[in-house]
PDB file of C-alpha atoms in Angstrom:
ATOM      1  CA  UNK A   1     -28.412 -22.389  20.512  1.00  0.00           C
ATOM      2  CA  UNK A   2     -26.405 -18.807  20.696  1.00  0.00           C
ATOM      3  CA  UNK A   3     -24.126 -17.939  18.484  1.00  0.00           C
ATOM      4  CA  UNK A   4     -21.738 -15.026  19.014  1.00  0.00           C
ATOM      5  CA  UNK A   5     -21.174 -12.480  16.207  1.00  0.00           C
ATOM      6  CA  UNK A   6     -17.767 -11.334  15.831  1.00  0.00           C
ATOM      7  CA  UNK A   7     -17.205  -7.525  16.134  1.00  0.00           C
ATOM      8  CA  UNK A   8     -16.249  -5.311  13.115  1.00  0.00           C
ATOM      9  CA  UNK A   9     -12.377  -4.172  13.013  1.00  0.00           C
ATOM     10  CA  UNK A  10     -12.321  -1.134  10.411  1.00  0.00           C
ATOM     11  CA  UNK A  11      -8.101  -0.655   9.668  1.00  0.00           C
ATOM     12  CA  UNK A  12      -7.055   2.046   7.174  1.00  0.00           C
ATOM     13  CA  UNK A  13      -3.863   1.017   5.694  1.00  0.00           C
ATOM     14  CA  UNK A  14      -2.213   4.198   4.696  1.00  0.00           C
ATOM     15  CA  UNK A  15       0.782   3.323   1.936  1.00  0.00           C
ATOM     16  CA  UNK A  16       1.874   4.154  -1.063  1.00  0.00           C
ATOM     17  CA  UNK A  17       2.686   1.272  -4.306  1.00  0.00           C
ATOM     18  CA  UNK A  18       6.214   2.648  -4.375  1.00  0.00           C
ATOM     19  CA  UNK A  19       6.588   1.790  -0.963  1.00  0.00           C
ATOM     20  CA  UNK A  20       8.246  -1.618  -0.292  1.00  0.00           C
ATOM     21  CA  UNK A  21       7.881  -1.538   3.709  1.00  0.00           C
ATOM     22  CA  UNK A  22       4.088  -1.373   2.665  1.00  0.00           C
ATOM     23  CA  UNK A  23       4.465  -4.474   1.172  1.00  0.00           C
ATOM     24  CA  UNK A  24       5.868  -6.085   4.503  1.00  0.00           C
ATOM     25  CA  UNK A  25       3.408  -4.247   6.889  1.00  0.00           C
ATOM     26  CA  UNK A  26       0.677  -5.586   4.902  1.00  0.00           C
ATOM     27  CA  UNK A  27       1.456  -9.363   4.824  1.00  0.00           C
ATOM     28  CA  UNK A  28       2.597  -9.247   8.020  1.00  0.00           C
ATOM     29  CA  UNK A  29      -1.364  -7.641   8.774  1.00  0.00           C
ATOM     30  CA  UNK A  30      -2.949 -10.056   6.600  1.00  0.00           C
ATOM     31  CA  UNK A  31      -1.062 -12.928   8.836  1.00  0.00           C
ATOM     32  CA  UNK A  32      -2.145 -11.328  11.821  1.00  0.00           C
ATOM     33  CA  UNK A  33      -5.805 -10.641  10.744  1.00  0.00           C
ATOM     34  CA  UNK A  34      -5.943 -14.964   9.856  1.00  0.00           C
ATOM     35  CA  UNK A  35      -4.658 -15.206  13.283  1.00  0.00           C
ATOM     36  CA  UNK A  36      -7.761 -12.963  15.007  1.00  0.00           C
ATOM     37  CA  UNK A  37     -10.315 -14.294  12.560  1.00  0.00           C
ATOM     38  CA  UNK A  38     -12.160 -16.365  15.092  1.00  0.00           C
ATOM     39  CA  UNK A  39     -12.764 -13.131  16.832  1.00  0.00           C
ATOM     40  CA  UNK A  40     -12.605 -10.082  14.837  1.00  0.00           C
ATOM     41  CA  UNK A  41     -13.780  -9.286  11.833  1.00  0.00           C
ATOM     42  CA  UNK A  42     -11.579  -7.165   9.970  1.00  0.00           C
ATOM     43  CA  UNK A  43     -12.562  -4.146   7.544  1.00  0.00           C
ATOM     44  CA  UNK A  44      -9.128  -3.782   5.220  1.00  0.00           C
ATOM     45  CA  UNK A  45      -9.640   0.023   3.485  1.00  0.00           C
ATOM     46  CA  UNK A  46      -6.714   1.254   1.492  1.00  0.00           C
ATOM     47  CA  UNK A  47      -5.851   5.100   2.108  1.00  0.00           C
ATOM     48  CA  UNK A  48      -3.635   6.890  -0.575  1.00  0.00           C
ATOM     49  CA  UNK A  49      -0.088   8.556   0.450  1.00  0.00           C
ATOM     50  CA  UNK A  50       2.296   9.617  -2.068  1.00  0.00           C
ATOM     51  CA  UNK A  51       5.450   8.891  -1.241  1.00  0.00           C
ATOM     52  CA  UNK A  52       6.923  11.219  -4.297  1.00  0.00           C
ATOM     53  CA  UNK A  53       4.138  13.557  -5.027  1.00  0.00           C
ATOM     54  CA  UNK A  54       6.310  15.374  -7.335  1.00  0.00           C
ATOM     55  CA  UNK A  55       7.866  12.990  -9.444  1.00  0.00           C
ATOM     56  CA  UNK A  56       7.524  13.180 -13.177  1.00  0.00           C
ATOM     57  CA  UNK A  57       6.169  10.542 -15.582  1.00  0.00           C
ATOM     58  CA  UNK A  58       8.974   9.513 -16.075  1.00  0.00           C
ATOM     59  CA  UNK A  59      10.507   8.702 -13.075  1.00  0.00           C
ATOM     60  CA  UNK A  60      13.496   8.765 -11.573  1.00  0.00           C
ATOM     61  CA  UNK A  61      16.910   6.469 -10.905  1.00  0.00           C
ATOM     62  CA  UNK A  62      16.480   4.542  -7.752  1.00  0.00           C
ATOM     63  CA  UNK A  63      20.063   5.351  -6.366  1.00  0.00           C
ATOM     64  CA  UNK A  64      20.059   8.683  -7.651  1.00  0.00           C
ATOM     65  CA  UNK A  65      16.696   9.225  -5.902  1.00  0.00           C
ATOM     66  CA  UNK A  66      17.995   7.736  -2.623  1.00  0.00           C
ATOM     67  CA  UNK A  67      20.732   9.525  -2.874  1.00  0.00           C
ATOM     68  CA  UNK A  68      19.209  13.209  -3.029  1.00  0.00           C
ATOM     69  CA  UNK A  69      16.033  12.537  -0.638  1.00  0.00           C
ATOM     70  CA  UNK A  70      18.166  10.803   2.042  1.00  0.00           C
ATOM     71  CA  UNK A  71      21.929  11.158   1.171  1.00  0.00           C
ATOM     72  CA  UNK A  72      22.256   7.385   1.109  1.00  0.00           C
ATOM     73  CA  UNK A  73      25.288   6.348  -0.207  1.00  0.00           C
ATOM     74  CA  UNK A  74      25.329   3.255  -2.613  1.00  0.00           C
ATOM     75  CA  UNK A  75      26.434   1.216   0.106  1.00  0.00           C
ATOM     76  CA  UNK A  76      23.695   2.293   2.367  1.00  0.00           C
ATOM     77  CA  UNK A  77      21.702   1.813  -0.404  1.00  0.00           C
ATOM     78  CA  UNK A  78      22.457  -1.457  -1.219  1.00  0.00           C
ATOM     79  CA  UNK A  79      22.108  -3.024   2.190  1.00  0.00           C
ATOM     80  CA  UNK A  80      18.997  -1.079   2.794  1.00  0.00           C
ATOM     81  CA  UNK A  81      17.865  -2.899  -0.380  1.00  0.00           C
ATOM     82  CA  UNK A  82      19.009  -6.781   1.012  1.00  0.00           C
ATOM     83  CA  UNK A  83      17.470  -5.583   4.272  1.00  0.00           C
ATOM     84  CA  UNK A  84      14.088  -5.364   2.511  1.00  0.00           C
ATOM     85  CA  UNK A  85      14.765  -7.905   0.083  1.00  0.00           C
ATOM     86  CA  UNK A  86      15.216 -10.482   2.933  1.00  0.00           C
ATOM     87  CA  UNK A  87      12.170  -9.454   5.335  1.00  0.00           C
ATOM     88  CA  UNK A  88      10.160  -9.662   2.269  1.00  0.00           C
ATOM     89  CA  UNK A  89      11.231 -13.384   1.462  1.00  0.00           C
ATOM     90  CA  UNK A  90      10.085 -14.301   5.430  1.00  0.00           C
ATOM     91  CA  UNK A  91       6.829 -12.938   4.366  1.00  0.00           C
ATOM     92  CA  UNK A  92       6.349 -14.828   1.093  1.00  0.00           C
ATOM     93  CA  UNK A  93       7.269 -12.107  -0.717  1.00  0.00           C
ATOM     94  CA  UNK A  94      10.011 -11.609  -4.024  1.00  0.00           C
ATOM     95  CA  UNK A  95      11.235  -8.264  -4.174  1.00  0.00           C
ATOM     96  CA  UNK A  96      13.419  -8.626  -7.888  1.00  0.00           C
ATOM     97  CA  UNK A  97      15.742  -5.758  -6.766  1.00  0.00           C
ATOM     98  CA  UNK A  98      17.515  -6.373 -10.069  1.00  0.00           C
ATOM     99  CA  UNK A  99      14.516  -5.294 -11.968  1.00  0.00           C
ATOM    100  CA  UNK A 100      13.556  -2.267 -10.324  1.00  0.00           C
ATOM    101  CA  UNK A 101      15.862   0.454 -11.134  1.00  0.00           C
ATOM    102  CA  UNK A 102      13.170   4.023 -10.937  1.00  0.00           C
ATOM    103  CA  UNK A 103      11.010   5.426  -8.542  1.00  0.00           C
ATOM    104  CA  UNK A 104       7.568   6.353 -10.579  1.00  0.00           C
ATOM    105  CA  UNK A 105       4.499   8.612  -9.866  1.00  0.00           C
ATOM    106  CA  UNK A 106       1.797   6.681  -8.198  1.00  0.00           C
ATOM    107  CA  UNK A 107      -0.805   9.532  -8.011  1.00  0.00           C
ATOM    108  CA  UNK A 108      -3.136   7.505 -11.146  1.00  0.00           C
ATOM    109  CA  UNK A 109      -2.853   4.037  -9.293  1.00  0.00           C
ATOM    110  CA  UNK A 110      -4.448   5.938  -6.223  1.00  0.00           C
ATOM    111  CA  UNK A 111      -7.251   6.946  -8.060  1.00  0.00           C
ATOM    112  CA  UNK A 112      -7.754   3.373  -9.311  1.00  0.00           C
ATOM    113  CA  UNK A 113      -7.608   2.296  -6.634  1.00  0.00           C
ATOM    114  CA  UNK A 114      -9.964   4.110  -4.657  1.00  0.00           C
ATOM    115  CA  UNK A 115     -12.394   2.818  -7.974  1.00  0.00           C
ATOM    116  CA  UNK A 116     -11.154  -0.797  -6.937  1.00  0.00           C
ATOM    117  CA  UNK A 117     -12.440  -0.287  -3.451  1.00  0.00           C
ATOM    118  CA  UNK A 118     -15.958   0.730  -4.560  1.00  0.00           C
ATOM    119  CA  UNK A 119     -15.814  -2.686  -6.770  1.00  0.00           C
ATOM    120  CA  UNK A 120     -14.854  -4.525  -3.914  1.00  0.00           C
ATOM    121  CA  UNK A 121     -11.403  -5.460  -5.808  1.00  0.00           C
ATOM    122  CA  UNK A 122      -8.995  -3.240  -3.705  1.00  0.00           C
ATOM    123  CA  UNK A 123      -7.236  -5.425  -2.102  1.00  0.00           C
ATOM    124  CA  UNK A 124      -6.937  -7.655  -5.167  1.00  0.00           C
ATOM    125  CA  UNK A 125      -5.642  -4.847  -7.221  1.00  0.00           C
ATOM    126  CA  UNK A 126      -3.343  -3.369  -4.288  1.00  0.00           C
ATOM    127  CA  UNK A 127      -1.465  -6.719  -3.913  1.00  0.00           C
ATOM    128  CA  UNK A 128      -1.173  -6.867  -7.993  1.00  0.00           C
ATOM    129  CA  UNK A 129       0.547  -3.843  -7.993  1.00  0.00           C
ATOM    130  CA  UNK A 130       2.808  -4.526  -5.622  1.00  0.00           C
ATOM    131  CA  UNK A 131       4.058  -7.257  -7.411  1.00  0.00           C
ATOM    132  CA  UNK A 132       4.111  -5.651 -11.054  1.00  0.00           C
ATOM    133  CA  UNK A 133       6.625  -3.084  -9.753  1.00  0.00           C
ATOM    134  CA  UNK A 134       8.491  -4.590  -7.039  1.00  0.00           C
ATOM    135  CA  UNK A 135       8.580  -8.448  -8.176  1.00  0.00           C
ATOM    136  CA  UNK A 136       8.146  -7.676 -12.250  1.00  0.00           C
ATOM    137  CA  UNK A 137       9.875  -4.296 -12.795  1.00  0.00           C
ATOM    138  CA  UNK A 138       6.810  -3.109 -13.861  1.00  0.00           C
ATOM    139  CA  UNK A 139       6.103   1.095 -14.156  1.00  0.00           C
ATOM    140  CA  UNK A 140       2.906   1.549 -11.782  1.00  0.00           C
ATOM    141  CA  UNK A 141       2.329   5.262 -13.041  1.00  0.00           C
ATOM    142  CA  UNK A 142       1.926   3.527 -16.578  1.00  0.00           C
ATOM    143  CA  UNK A 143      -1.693   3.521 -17.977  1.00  0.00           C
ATOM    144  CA  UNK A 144      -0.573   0.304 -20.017  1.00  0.00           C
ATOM    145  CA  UNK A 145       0.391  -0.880 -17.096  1.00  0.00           C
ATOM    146  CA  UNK A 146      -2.408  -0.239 -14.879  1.00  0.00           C
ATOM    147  CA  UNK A 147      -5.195  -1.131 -17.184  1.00  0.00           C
ATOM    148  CA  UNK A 148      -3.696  -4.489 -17.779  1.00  0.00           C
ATOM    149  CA  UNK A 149      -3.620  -5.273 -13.853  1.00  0.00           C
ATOM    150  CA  UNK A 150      -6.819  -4.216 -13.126  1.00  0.00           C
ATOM    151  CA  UNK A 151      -8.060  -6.654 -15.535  1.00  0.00           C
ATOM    152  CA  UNK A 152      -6.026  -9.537 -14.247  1.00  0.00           C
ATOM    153  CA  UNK A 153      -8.037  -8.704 -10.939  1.00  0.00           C
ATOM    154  CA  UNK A 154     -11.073  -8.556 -12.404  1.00  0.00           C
ATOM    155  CA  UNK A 155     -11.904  -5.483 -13.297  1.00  0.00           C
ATOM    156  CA  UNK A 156     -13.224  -3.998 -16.396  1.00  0.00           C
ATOM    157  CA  UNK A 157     -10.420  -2.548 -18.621  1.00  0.00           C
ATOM    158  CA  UNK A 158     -12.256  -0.655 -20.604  1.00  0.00           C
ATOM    159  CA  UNK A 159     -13.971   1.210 -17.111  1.00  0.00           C
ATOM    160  CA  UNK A 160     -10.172   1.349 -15.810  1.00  0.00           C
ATOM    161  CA  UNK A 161      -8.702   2.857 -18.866  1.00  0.00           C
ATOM    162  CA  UNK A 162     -11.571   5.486 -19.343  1.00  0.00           C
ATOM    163  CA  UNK A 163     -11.124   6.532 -15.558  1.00  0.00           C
ATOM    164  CA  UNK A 164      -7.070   6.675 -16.068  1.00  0.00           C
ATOM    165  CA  UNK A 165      -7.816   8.772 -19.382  1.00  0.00           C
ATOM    166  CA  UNK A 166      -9.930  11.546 -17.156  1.00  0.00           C
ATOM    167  CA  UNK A 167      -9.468  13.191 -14.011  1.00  0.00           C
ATOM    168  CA  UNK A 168     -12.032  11.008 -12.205  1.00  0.00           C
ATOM    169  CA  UNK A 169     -11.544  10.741  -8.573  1.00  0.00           C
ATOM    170  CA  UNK A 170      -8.609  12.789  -8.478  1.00  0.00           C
ATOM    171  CA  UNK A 171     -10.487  15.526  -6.248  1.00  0.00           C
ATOM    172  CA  UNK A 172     -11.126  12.185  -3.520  1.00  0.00           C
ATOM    173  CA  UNK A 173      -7.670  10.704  -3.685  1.00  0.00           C
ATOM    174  CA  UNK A 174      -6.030  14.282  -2.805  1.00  0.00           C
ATOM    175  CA  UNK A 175      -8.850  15.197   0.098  1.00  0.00           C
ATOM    176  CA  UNK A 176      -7.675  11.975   1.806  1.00  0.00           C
ATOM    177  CA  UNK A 177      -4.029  12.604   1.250  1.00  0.00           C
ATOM    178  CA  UNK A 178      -4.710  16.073   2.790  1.00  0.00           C
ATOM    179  CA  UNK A 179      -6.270  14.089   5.396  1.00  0.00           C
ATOM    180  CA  UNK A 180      -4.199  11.949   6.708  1.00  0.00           C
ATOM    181  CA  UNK A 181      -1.051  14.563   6.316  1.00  0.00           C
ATOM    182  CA  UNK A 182      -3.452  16.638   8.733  1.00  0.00           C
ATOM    183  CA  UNK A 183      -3.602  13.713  11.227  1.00  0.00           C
ATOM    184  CA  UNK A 184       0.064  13.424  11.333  1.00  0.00           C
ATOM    185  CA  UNK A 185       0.749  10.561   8.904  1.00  0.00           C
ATOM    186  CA  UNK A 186       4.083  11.540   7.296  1.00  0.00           C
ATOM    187  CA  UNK A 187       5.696   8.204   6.783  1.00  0.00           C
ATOM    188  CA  UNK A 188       3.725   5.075   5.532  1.00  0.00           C
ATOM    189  CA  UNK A 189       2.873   2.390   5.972  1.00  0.00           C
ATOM    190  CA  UNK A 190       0.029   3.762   8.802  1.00  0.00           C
ATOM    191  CA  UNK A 191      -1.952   1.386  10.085  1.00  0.00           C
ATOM    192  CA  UNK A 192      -5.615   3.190  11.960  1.00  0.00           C
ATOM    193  CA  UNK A 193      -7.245   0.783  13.535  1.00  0.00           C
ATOM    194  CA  UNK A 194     -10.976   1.644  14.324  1.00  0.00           C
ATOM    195  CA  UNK A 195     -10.124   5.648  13.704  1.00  0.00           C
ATOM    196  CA  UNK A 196      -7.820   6.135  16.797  1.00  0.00           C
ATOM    197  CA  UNK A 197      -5.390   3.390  17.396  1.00  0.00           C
ATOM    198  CA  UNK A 198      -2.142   4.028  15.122  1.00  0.00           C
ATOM    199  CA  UNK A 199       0.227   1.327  14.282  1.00  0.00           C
ATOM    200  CA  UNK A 200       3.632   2.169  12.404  1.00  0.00           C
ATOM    201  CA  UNK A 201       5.640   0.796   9.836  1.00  0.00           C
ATOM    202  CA  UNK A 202       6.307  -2.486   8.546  1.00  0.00           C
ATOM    203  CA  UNK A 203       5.996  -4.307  11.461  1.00  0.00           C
ATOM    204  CA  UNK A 204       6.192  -8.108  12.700  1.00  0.00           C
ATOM    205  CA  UNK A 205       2.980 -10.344  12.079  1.00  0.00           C
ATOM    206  CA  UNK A 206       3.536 -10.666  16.117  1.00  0.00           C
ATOM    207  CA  UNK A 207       2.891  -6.859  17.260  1.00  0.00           C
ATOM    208  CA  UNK A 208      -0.207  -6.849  14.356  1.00  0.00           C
ATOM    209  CA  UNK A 209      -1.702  -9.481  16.310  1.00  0.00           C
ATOM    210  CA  UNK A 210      -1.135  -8.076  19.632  1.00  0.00           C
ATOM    211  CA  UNK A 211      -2.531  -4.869  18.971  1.00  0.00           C
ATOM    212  CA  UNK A 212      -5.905  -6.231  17.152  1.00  0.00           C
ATOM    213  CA  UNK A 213      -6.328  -8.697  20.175  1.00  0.00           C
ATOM    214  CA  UNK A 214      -6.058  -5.885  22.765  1.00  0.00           C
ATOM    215  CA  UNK A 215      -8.356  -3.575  20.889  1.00  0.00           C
ATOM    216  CA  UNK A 216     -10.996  -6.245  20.424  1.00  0.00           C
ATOM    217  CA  UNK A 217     -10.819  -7.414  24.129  1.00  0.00           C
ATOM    218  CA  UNK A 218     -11.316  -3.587  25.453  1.00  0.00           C
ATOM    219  CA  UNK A 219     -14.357  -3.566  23.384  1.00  0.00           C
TER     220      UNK A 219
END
């Protein structure tokens, strides 16, 4: 009797929390990878991008934001925002665009999350805060906030609310922003597959599954 092992698939999944076409690309990549399983197995890391590396603690108005970073009108705005809303309901996924009216820092969910990843939560606590800001409203720069998700995912709030309290990991999470702004990656979501094949944006389930079959096939 033979059996066949199934090769190892390592994707970095570049994104930010604040980003809602990270939300797409990454059910649409999850769909994909159930798709493949029979003949890849796939290595999901996180990778941190700040979408708004600047923005304070408090945050900012959604359309004002929209407005100044990419003179969007409300209009523009507001289709942009049924665009995304609809995509994300083909995908099994609410975006409440009546409860999310700021853009927040994300820079301390980074830095749990890189924790997450060495707990073997991350993807656990990546999908959790997608939903507590773009389905509940929720303020992901928000220690309150973050501690109480992490916990939901199983990890310990106490270890999550000490790390949020320092500057632990902080050094990591910017190296590997630097990183991947030196390799080019500007707009998220990225998608590196095995450290040299680049996928873009939120796309289909369909051109996911494509890509990961070619790679795997060419060995």
């Amino acid at each position: 009797m033979t059996t066949t092992t199934r090769p190892t698939m390592k994707i970095d999944f570049v994104s930010d929390v604040s980003c809602p076409w990270c939300v797409i690309g990454l059910k649409s990549l999850e769909d994909a990878i159930a798709r493949v399983g029979d003949q890849v197995q796939a290595e999901l890391h996180f990778q941190p991008f700040e979408l708004n590396p600047n923005m304070p603690a408090e945050g900012q108005d959604i359309g004002e934001h929209l407005a100044e970073k990419y003179g969007a009108s409300p209009e523009q705005s507001q289709s942009n925002r049924e665009m995304i809303r609809a995509r994300g309901e083909a995908v099994g996924f609410t975006f409440s665009m009546d409860k999310r009216g700021r853009i927040y820092n994300t820079f301390d969910a980074h830095r749990l999350l890189h924790w997450a990843e060495e707990e073997g939560r991350q993807l656990a606590l990546k999908e959790a805060l997608f939903k507590a800001y773009f389905t509940d409203g929720e303020n992901p720069g928000s220690h309150e906030v973050l501690a109480r998700v992490a916990g939901e995912v199983g990890l310990d709030v106490a270890r999550a609310k000490a790390i949020l309290a320092s500057s632990e990991y902080a050094d990591v999470v910017r190296e590997r922003e630097q990183f991947y702004q030196r390799q080019g990656i500007h707009s998220v979501p990225a998608i590196i597959i095995n450290n040299k094949h680049l996928i873009s944006g939120g796309q289909p389930a369909e051109v996911f599954e494509q890509a990961l079959r070619q790679i795997a096939a060419a060995g």
